[in-house]
Coordinates of C-alpha atoms and ligand atoms in Angstrom, one line a residue:
M1497 CA 9.1 28.9 63.6
T1498 CA 6.1 26.9 64.7
S1499 CA 7.0 24.9 67.5
Q1500 CA 6.4 26.2 71.4
H1501 CA 10.2 25.4 71.7
S1502 CA 13.1 27.3 70.3
D1503 CA 17.1 27.2 71.4
I1504 CA 16.2 30.7 73.5
V1505 CA 13.7 32.4 74.3
V1506 CA 14.6 36.8 75.0
I1507 CA 12.3 38.8 77.1
G1508 CA 11.4 41.9 75.8
A1509 CA 12.2 43.9 72.4
G1510 CA 13.7 46.6 73.6
P1511 CA 17.5 47.5 72.5
A1512 CA 19.1 44.7 74.4
G1513 CA 16.6 42.7 74.0
L1514 CA 16.7 43.0 70.5
H1515 CA 20.2 42.8 70.1
A1516 CA 20.3 39.9 71.8
A1517 CA 18.2 38.3 69.6
F1518 CA 20.1 39.0 66.4
Y1519 CA 23.5 37.9 68.3
A1520 CA 21.6 34.9 69.1
A1521 CA 20.7 34.0 66.0
W1522 CA 23.3 34.9 64.0
R1523 CA 24.8 32.3 66.0
G1524 CA 22.5 30.5 64.2
L1525 CA 20.0 28.9 66.8
R1526 CA 16.3 30.1 67.2
V1527 CA 15.0 32.5 69.1
R1528 CA 11.9 33.7 70.0
V1529 CA 11.2 37.3 71.7
L1530 CA 8.1 37.7 73.5
E1531 CA 7.0 41.1 74.2
A1532 CA 4.0 42.9 76.0
R1533 CA 4.0 45.8 74.1
S1534 CA 2.4 46.0 70.1
E1535 CA 5.6 47.7 69.1
L1536 CA 9.1 46.8 68.8
G1537 CA 11.9 49.2 70.6
G1538 CA 10.9 49.4 74.7
Q1539 CA 11.6 52.6 75.9
L1540 CA 12.4 54.1 72.5
S1541 CA 9.0 53.5 70.7
A1542 CA 6.5 53.6 74.3
L1543 CA 8.6 57.0 75.6
Y1544 CA 10.7 58.9 73.1
P1545 CA 9.9 57.9 69.2
D1546 CA 10.7 61.4 68.1
K1547 CA 13.7 62.6 70.0
R1548 CA 16.9 62.3 68.7
V1549 CA 19.4 60.1 70.5
Y1550 CA 23.1 61.3 70.4
D1551 CA 25.2 58.8 72.1
V1552 CA 24.3 55.2 70.1
P1553 CA 27.1 54.6 68.2
G1554 CA 27.0 55.0 64.2
L1555 CA 23.9 56.3 64.6
P1556 CA 24.6 60.1 65.8
G1557 CA 21.7 62.2 66.2
A1558 CA 19.0 59.6 64.8
R1559 CA 15.3 59.5 67.1
G1560 CA 14.3 57.2 68.4
A1561 CA 11.8 54.9 66.0
E1562 CA 15.0 55.0 63.7
V1563 CA 17.2 53.2 66.3
V1564 CA 14.6 51.1 66.3
A1565 CA 14.0 50.6 62.9
H1566 CA 17.6 49.8 62.6
L1567 CA 17.3 47.0 64.9
R1568 CA 14.5 45.7 63.7
R1569 CA 16.3 45.5 60.0
Q1570 CA 19.4 44.0 61.5
L1571 CA 17.0 40.4 62.3
D1572 CA 15.9 40.1 58.4
G1573 CA 16.5 36.6 57.3
L1574 CA 17.4 35.3 60.8
D1575 CA 15.7 32.6 62.8
V1576 CA 13.7 35.0 65.0
D1577 CA 10.1 34.8 66.0
V1578 CA 8.7 37.9 67.6
R1579 CA 5.3 37.7 69.4
I1580 CA 4.2 40.7 70.5
N1581 CA 1.1 41.7 72.8
T1582 CA 2.7 38.6 75.0
V1583 CA 3.6 38.9 78.6
A1584 CA 6.0 36.9 80.0
R1585 CA 4.5 35.6 83.7
T1586 CA 6.3 32.3 84.7
L1587 CA 9.5 31.2 85.1
T1588 CA 9.5 27.2 85.8
S1589 CA 12.7 24.9 85.1
D1590 CA 11.9 21.5 82.8
G1591 CA 15.2 19.3 84.1
T1592 CA 16.9 20.3 80.8
G1593 CA 15.8 23.7 80.3
W1594 CA 13.2 26.6 80.6
K1595 CA 9.5 27.1 80.3
I1596 CA 7.8 30.3 80.3
G1597 CA 4.3 31.5 80.6
T1598 CA 2.1 33.5 79.2
D1599 CA -1.3 34.7 79.2
R1600 CA -2.1 32.2 76.3
E1601 CA 0.7 29.8 75.6
V1602 CA 4.1 28.2 77.7
F1603 CA 6.9 27.9 75.4
T1604 CA 9.7 26.5 76.4
A1605 CA 13.7 27.0 75.3
G1606 CA 17.7 25.9 76.6
A1607 CA 18.2 29.3 77.8
V1608 CA 16.3 32.7 78.5
I1609 CA 18.0 36.1 78.3
L1610 CA 15.6 38.9 80.1
A1611 CA 15.9 41.8 78.6
A1612 CA 12.5 43.8 80.4
G1613 CA 14.6 46.8 81.3
L1614 CA 12.6 48.8 83.4
G1615 CA 9.4 46.2 83.0
A1616 CA 6.4 45.7 80.9
L1617 CA 5.6 48.8 79.4
L1618 CA 1.5 48.7 79.8
S1619 CA -0.6 51.2 78.5
R1620 CA -3.0 53.4 80.9
A1621 CA -6.1 53.0 81.8
P1622 CA -8.6 55.3 80.0
R1623 CA -9.6 57.8 83.0
I1624 CA -13.0 59.1 80.9
P1625 CA -16.6 59.1 81.9
G1626 CA -18.4 56.0 80.8
A1627 CA -14.9 54.4 79.4
D1628 CA -17.2 50.6 80.5
S1629 CA -20.1 52.1 78.8
H1630 CA -19.0 51.8 75.2
P1631 CA -18.2 48.1 73.9
D1632 CA -14.8 49.2 71.9
V1633 CA -12.0 51.1 73.8
R1634 CA -8.2 50.4 74.1
T1635 CA -5.4 51.1 75.2
D1636 CA -2.7 50.0 72.8
L1637 CA -2.2 50.0 68.7
P1638 CA -4.3 47.8 66.9
D1639 CA -3.6 45.9 64.1
F1640 CA -4.9 49.2 61.8
E1641 CA -6.1 46.8 58.4
E1642 CA -9.2 45.3 61.3
L1643 CA -9.9 49.2 61.5
S1644 CA -10.5 49.7 58.2
G1645 CA -13.8 51.5 57.5
R1646 CA -14.5 51.5 60.8
R1647 CA -15.0 55.1 62.9
V1648 CA -12.6 55.8 65.3
L1649 CA -11.9 58.1 67.7
I1650 CA -8.1 58.7 69.2
V1651 CA -7.8 60.4 72.5
G1652 CA -4.3 61.5 73.6
G1653 CA -1.4 64.0 72.3
V1654 CA 1.1 60.9 72.6
P1655 CA 3.5 60.4 69.6
Q1656 CA 1.6 56.9 69.1
A1657 CA -1.5 59.0 68.6
A1658 CA -0.6 60.9 65.3
R1659 CA 1.2 58.0 64.3
A1660 CA -2.1 55.7 64.6
A1661 CA -4.2 58.4 63.2
L1662 CA -2.0 58.3 59.8
R1663 CA -1.7 54.3 59.9
L1664 CA -5.6 54.1 60.5
M1665 CA -6.5 56.9 57.8
E1666 CA -4.2 54.9 55.2
A1667 CA -5.6 51.7 56.4
G1668 CA -9.4 53.5 55.4
A1669 CA -10.6 54.1 58.5
R1670 CA -12.5 57.5 59.5
V1671 CA -10.9 58.8 62.0
T1672 CA -11.1 62.5 64.3
L1673 CA -7.9 62.3 66.4
T1674 CA -8.7 65.0 70.3
H1675 CA -6.1 66.3 72.3
S1676 CA -7.1 68.5 75.4
R1677 CA -4.2 71.0 74.0
A1678 CA -3.7 71.8 70.4
G1679 CA -0.6 70.5 69.6
F1680 CA 0.4 67.2 69.2
R1681 CA 3.7 65.3 70.1
G1682 CA 5.8 63.2 67.8
D1683 CA 8.0 63.3 64.8
P1684 CA 8.3 66.1 62.4
G1685 CA 7.3 64.6 59.5
S1686 CA 4.0 62.5 61.6
L1687 CA 3.3 66.1 62.1
A1688 CA 3.3 67.8 59.0
Q1689 CA 1.8 64.7 57.8
L1690 CA -0.9 64.8 60.2
E1691 CA -1.8 69.0 60.0
E1692 CA -1.3 68.3 55.5
A1693 CA -4.3 65.5 55.9
R1694 CA -6.4 67.4 58.2
T1695 CA -6.2 70.4 55.9
A1696 CA -7.6 68.2 53.2
G1697 CA -10.5 67.2 54.9
R1698 CA -8.9 63.5 55.3
L1699 CA -9.1 63.1 58.9
E1700 CA -10.6 64.7 61.4
V1701 CA -8.7 67.0 64.3
L1702 CA -10.5 68.5 67.6
A1703 CA -7.8 70.2 69.5
P1704 CA -8.0 71.8 72.2
A1705 CA -11.0 69.9 73.5
R1706 CA -12.7 68.4 76.2
L1707 CA -13.9 64.1 76.5
I1708 CA -16.9 65.3 78.3
A1709 CA -17.7 61.0 78.4
L1710 CA -17.5 58.1 76.1
T1711 CA -21.2 56.9 75.6
P1712 CA -22.8 53.0 73.8
Q1713 CA -22.7 54.9 70.8
G1714 CA -19.8 57.2 70.6
A1715 CA -18.2 59.7 73.0
E1716 CA -19.4 63.5 73.6
L1717 CA -16.9 66.4 73.3
E1718 CA -17.0 70.3 73.2
V1719 CA -14.8 71.9 70.9
E1720 CA -14.4 75.6 71.2
G1721 CA -17.3 76.1 73.8
E1722 CA -19.6 74.1 71.8
R1723 CA -21.1 70.2 72.2
R1724 CA -20.5 67.5 70.2
D1725 CA -21.4 63.6 69.8
L1726 CA -19.0 62.1 67.8
Q1727 CA -21.1 58.4 66.7
V1728 CA -17.4 55.8 66.7
E1729 CA -17.0 52.5 66.7
T1730 CA -13.8 52.1 68.0
V1731 CA -12.1 54.4 70.8
L1732 CA -8.3 54.4 71.2
S1733 CA -7.3 56.0 74.3
L1734 CA -3.4 56.6 73.8
G1735 CA -2.2 57.9 77.6
G1736 CA 0.7 56.5 77.5
Y1737 CA 3.5 53.6 79.2
L1738 CA 3.9 52.9 82.9
P1739 CA 6.2 50.0 83.2
D1740 CA 5.3 47.0 85.8
L1741 CA 8.0 44.6 86.7
S1742 CA 5.5 42.5 88.6
P1743 CA 4.9 40.0 86.0
I1744 CA 8.3 38.3 86.8
Q1745 CA 9.5 40.1 90.0
S1746 CA 8.1 36.7 92.0
W1747 CA 10.9 34.7 89.4
P1748 CA 13.8 33.9 92.4
L1749 CA 16.3 35.4 90.6
D1750 CA 18.2 37.4 93.7
W1751 CA 16.2 41.2 93.1
H1752 CA 17.7 43.7 94.1
G1753 CA 15.3 46.2 94.6
E1754 CA 14.7 46.5 90.4
Y1755 CA 17.5 44.9 89.4
V1756 CA 18.8 41.1 88.9
P1757 CA 22.3 41.0 89.1
D1758 CA 24.3 39.8 87.0
G1759 CA 27.8 37.7 87.2
P1760 CA 30.2 36.9 84.4
G1761 CA 28.7 36.3 80.7
G1762 CA 25.2 37.8 82.1
S1763 CA 24.8 35.1 84.4
T1764 CA 21.8 35.0 86.9
V1765 CA 21.5 32.5 89.5
L1766 CA 19.5 30.8 87.7
E1767 CA 21.5 28.3 85.7
G1768 CA 20.6 29.1 81.7
V1769 CA 18.9 32.6 82.4
Y1770 CA 21.3 36.0 81.7
V1771 CA 20.3 39.2 82.0
A1772 CA 21.0 42.1 79.7
G1773 CA 20.0 46.2 79.6
D1774 CA 18.6 48.2 82.2
L1775 CA 17.7 44.9 84.3
A1776 CA 21.4 44.2 85.1
G1777 CA 22.6 45.0 88.3
S1778 CA 26.0 45.6 86.6
G1779 CA 24.6 48.3 84.7
G1780 CA 24.1 50.6 88.1
D1781 CA 23.7 54.1 86.8
F1782 CA 24.3 53.5 83.2
K1783 CA 20.9 53.2 81.6
L1784 CA 22.1 53.4 78.1
I1785 CA 21.1 51.7 75.3
S1786 CA 25.3 51.5 74.3
V1787 CA 25.7 49.5 77.5
G1788 CA 22.6 47.5 77.1
L1789 CA 24.0 46.2 73.3
A1790 CA 26.9 45.1 74.5
Q1791 CA 25.7 43.5 77.7
A1792 CA 23.5 41.9 74.7
A1793 CA 26.7 40.7 72.9
V1794 CA 28.0 39.3 75.4
A1795 CA 25.1 37.5 77.4
A1796 CA 24.0 36.2 73.7
N1797 CA 27.1 34.4 73.4
H1798 CA 27.2 33.0 76.8
A1799 CA 23.1 31.6 76.4
A1800 CA 24.5 30.4 72.7
H1801 CA 27.5 28.2 74.1
H1802 CA 25.0 27.0 77.1
V1803 CA 22.7 25.5 74.6
R1804 CA 25.1 24.4 71.9
P1805 CA 28.3 24.0 74.0
E1806 CA 30.0 22.6 70.3
L1807 CA 30.0 26.3 70.0
K1808 CA 33.0 28.4 70.8
I1809 CA 31.8 31.5 73.6
R1810 CA 33.5 33.6 71.0
P1811 CA 31.8 34.8 68.6
G1812 CA 34.6 35.4 66.1
H1813 CA 34.0 38.8 64.0
S1814 CA 30.5 39.3 61.7
S1815 CA 33.4 40.6 59.3
D1816 CA 34.3 37.4 58.6
R1817 CA 31.4 35.8 58.1
R1818 CA 28.3 35.7 55.5
P1819 CA 25.4 37.0 56.9
P1820 CA 22.4 33.8 57.5
G1821 CA 20.3 33.0 54.7
G1822 CA 22.1 36.2 52.8
A1823 CA 24.2 37.5 49.7
D1824 CA 27.3 39.0 50.5
E1825 CA 27.4 42.8 49.6
P1826 CA 29.1 43.3 46.2
Ligands
FAD964 C1 13.2 59.7 78.0 C2 14.3 58.7 77.9 C3 15.5 59.0 77.1 C4 16.3 58.2 77.4 N1 17.5 59.1 76.3 C5 18.8 57.7 75.4 C6 19.5 57.7 75.4 O1 19.6 59.3 75.1 N2 20.8 57.6 75.1 C7 20.2 56.5 75.7 O2 21.8 56.0 75.6 N3 19.4 55.9 76.7 C8 18.6 56.8 76.6 N4 17.9 56.0 76.9 C9 17.8 55.3 78.4 C10 17.3 54.1 77.0 O3 16.2 54.0 76.6 C11 17.4 52.6 78.2 O4 18.5 52.8 78.7 C12 17.3 51.2 76.9 O5 15.8 51.6 76.7 C13 17.1 50.3 77.6 O6 17.0 49.0 77.0 P1 16.5 47.8 77.7 O7 16.3 47.0 76.4 O8 17.1 47.0 78.1 O9 14.8 47.8 78.4 P2 14.1 48.7 77.2 O10 13.5 49.4 76.6 O11 13.4 49.0 78.9 O12 12.6 47.4 76.7 C14 12.1 46.6 77.5 C15 11.4 45.8 76.9 O13 10.8 44.2 77.6 C16 9.4 44.5 77.8 N5 9.2 44.1 78.8 C17 9.5 44.2 80.1 N6 8.8 43.2 80.9 C18 7.8 42.2 80.4 C19 7.3 40.7 79.8 N7 7.5 40.3 81.5 N8 6.7 40.4 79.3 C20 7.1 41.0 77.8 N9 7.9 42.5 77.4 C21 8.3 42.7 78.6 C22 9.0 45.9 77.8 O14 7.7 46.0 77.4 C23 9.7 46.7 76.8 O15 9.0 46.7 75.6 C24 16.7 57.3 77.3 C25 14.8 56.2 77.9 C26 13.9 57.9 78.4 C27 13.3 57.3 79.2

């Protein structure tokens, strides 16, 4: 999809947004998903990719990242354009549908599905002395290939830090990973690979270590009581994410605190704007993946009917249909 227009824009690529995108595209609509982060999966990939989840239907005990991978795979072959690193900031009516403004572009759509969860999961700003002096300090996962051949210092003990170290190493970067504590968080597979790579000398791990300051050329650290000066071209400070609803909280949605009230079919007070997942008021205390998936299915099918009235609201059974663009299972 190259045009700025799609049938539906979904805001947020957490479980609710990904499932809403699936359902709307499955109904034959062109869907665009806007996601503030550089990864899909919402809270599951930002906050607990390594934890096991026991109450997602059909995936007992899957890790957060695995649940996301399954939701992502369900979009294969469908007309879904996912824009990462894209924060939705404005929503205005264009007479027949909606205009959604981001920092770089304006998209239009016949309907909008809000699946923004707790808010845009934005990276915490690095609190490292001298951070302003280094020319390339980043706070979110990079394009790994772009950093091939570069010397990269990764700071942090969150699961993203261990995974980024491995991905960058594989992409050909020279990686040092440092953390104030000895241990790193992450799924057991990634942590085993990290240890293997460290033992083989394919990347350097300095932990526990004290990051004294960043300098224009790199970083000063204290490791086992000794001072180390590192020359690095890129610093990746991965300190977790904080949810921020402020980009959308000025939108006239009859907000109830951090919730958007949802009426029948996931409708909101704005015609053609629907809500699903943690953001939807009806979920209340049930901030759960399974609840968000159900709300997403309902909202997406109502949104599909809104955009194309000739489509029934009721989707019928997927088991009676061939996957769009795909072949039947033997
Ligand atoms: C530690 C932890 C453990 C959990 N364990 C479980 C569990 O075991 N079982 C269970 O069912 N639930 C669990 N949950 C809750 C579950 O993760 C949430 O219910 C679920 O993620 C909500 O999905 P969502 O799609 O509504 O929102 P989110 O997952 O929050 O995704 C919303 C997405 O929208 C993006 N976004 C927000 N605003 C914008 C914007 N303006 N522009 C662009 N993008 C935007 C965000 O960056 C985010 O990626 C857990 C939560 C936490 C924190």
